[in-house]
PDB file of C-alpha atoms in Angstrom:
ATOM      1  CA  MET A 199       0.165   0.004  -0.072  1.00  0.00           C
ATOM      2  CA  ALA A 200       1.363   3.300  -1.126  1.00  0.00           C
ATOM      3  CA  ASP A 201       2.471   5.776   1.774  1.00  0.00           C
ATOM      4  CA  LEU A 202      -0.142   8.754   2.735  1.00  0.00           C
ATOM      5  CA  ILE A 203       0.907  12.028   2.243  1.00  0.00           C
ATOM      6  CA  ASN A 204      -0.575  15.365   3.344  1.00  0.00           C
ATOM      7  CA  LEU A 205      -1.443  17.548   0.575  1.00  0.00           C
ATOM      8  CA  ARG A 206      -1.466  20.720   3.009  1.00  0.00           C
ATOM      9  CA  ARG A 207       2.461  20.040   4.052  1.00  0.00           C
ATOM     10  CA  TYR A 208       3.342  18.905   0.817  1.00  0.00           C
ATOM     11  CA  ARG A 209       2.152  22.166  -0.942  1.00  0.00           C
ATOM     12  CA  LYS A 210       3.771  24.329   1.919  1.00  0.00           C
ATOM     13  CA  LYS A 211       7.181  22.252   1.297  1.00  0.00           C
ATOM     14  CA  LYS A 212       7.571  22.749  -2.388  1.00  0.00           C
ATOM     15  CA  ALA A 213       6.456  26.547  -1.739  1.00  0.00           C
ATOM     16  CA  ARG A 214       9.277  26.630   0.533  1.00  0.00           C
ATOM     17  CA  GLU A 215      11.670  24.968  -2.272  1.00  0.00           C
ATOM     18  CA  ALA A 216      10.766  27.351  -4.601  1.00  0.00           C
ATOM     19  CA  ALA A 217      11.152  30.362  -2.557  1.00  0.00           C
ATOM     20  CA  GLU A 218      14.465  29.210  -1.607  1.00  0.00           C
ATOM     21  CA  LEU A 219      15.298  28.629  -5.126  1.00  0.00           C
ATOM     22  CA  THR A 220      14.333  32.043  -5.910  1.00  0.00           C
ATOM     23  CA  ALA A 221      16.246  33.417  -2.812  1.00  0.00           C
ATOM     24  CA  ALA A 222      19.252  31.546  -3.797  1.00  0.00           C
ATOM     25  CA  GLU A 223      19.200  33.177  -7.565  1.00  0.00           C
ATOM     26  CA  ARG A 224      18.641  36.445  -6.261  1.00  0.00           C
ATOM     27  CA  ARG A 225      21.317  36.160  -3.752  1.00  0.00           C
ATOM     28  CA  LEU A 226      23.729  35.706  -6.680  1.00  0.00           C
ATOM     29  CA  ALA A 227      22.562  38.564  -8.860  1.00  0.00           C
ATOM     30  CA  PHE A 228      22.319  41.100  -6.058  1.00  0.00           C
ATOM     31  CA  GLY A 229      24.318  39.754  -3.269  1.00  0.00           C
ATOM     32  CA  VAL A 230      27.000  42.096  -3.200  1.00  0.00           C
ATOM     33  CA  SER A 231      27.344  43.632   0.395  1.00  0.00           C
ATOM     34  CA  LYS A 232      27.527  47.582   0.938  1.00  0.00           C
ATOM     35  CA  VAL A 233      31.767  47.267   1.656  1.00  0.00           C
ATOM     36  CA  GLN A 234      32.371  45.484  -1.572  1.00  0.00           C
ATOM     37  CA  ARG A 235      30.136  47.919  -3.286  1.00  0.00           C
ATOM     38  CA  ASN A 236      31.792  50.873  -2.015  1.00  0.00           C
ATOM     39  CA  ALA A 237      35.067  49.389  -2.698  1.00  0.00           C
ATOM     40  CA  ASP A 238      34.263  48.847  -6.366  1.00  0.00           C
ATOM     41  CA  ASP A 239      32.946  52.293  -6.723  1.00  0.00           C
ATOM     42  CA  ALA A 240      36.105  53.751  -5.108  1.00  0.00           C
ATOM     43  CA  ALA A 241      38.356  51.449  -7.749  1.00  0.00           C
ATOM     44  CA  LYS A 242      36.091  52.904 -10.666  1.00  0.00           C
ATOM     45  CA  GLN A 243      36.545  56.382  -9.385  1.00  0.00           C
ATOM     46  CA  LYS A 244      40.388  55.881  -9.522  1.00  0.00           C
ATOM     47  CA  ARG A 245      40.413  54.282 -12.639  1.00  0.00           C
ATOM     48  CA  ASP A 246      38.462  57.295 -14.405  1.00  0.00           C
ATOM     49  CA  ALA A 247      40.533  59.555 -12.333  1.00  0.00           C
ATOM     50  CA  ALA A 248      43.742  57.987 -13.982  1.00  0.00           C
ATOM     51  CA  LEU A 249      42.255  57.560 -17.658  1.00  0.00           C
ATOM     52  CA  ASP A 250      40.924  61.266 -17.214  1.00  0.00           C
ATOM     53  CA  GLY A 251      44.378  62.421 -16.336  1.00  0.00           C
ATOM     54  CA  HIS A 252      46.370  60.990 -19.450  1.00  0.00           C
ATOM     55  CA  ARG A 253      44.066  62.758 -21.977  1.00  0.00           C
ATOM     56  CA  ARG A 254      45.957  64.772 -24.195  1.00  0.00           C
ATOM     57  CA  ILE A 255      43.206  67.380 -24.699  1.00  0.00           C
ATOM     58  CA  ARG A 256      41.240  67.988 -21.815  1.00  0.00           C
ATOM     59  CA  GLU A 257      37.530  68.932 -22.049  1.00  0.00           C
ATOM     60  CA  ASP A 258      37.800  71.997 -19.944  1.00  0.00           C
ATOM     61  CA  GLU A 259      40.347  73.508 -22.699  1.00  0.00           C
ATOM     62  CA  THR A 260      38.522  72.873 -25.912  1.00  0.00           C
TER      63      THR A 260
END
C-alpha cells in the first residue's frame, strides 16, 4: 500500500523549496555587500581619474 501524503504539508514544502531557489538566484544576482560595493565604486573612480589624467586634450580646454 502506498504511503499517505498530507497535501497541505506537501504544498507548503514545495512552496518553501521554490522560495529558497528564488532567494538563491537573487543572492547571486544582487548579493553584493555594501563594503564590496563601496570598494568597487572607489576603484572605478580611481580608474576614471587615472584615465582622465592621461588625456591629451582636456575637456575644459576645448
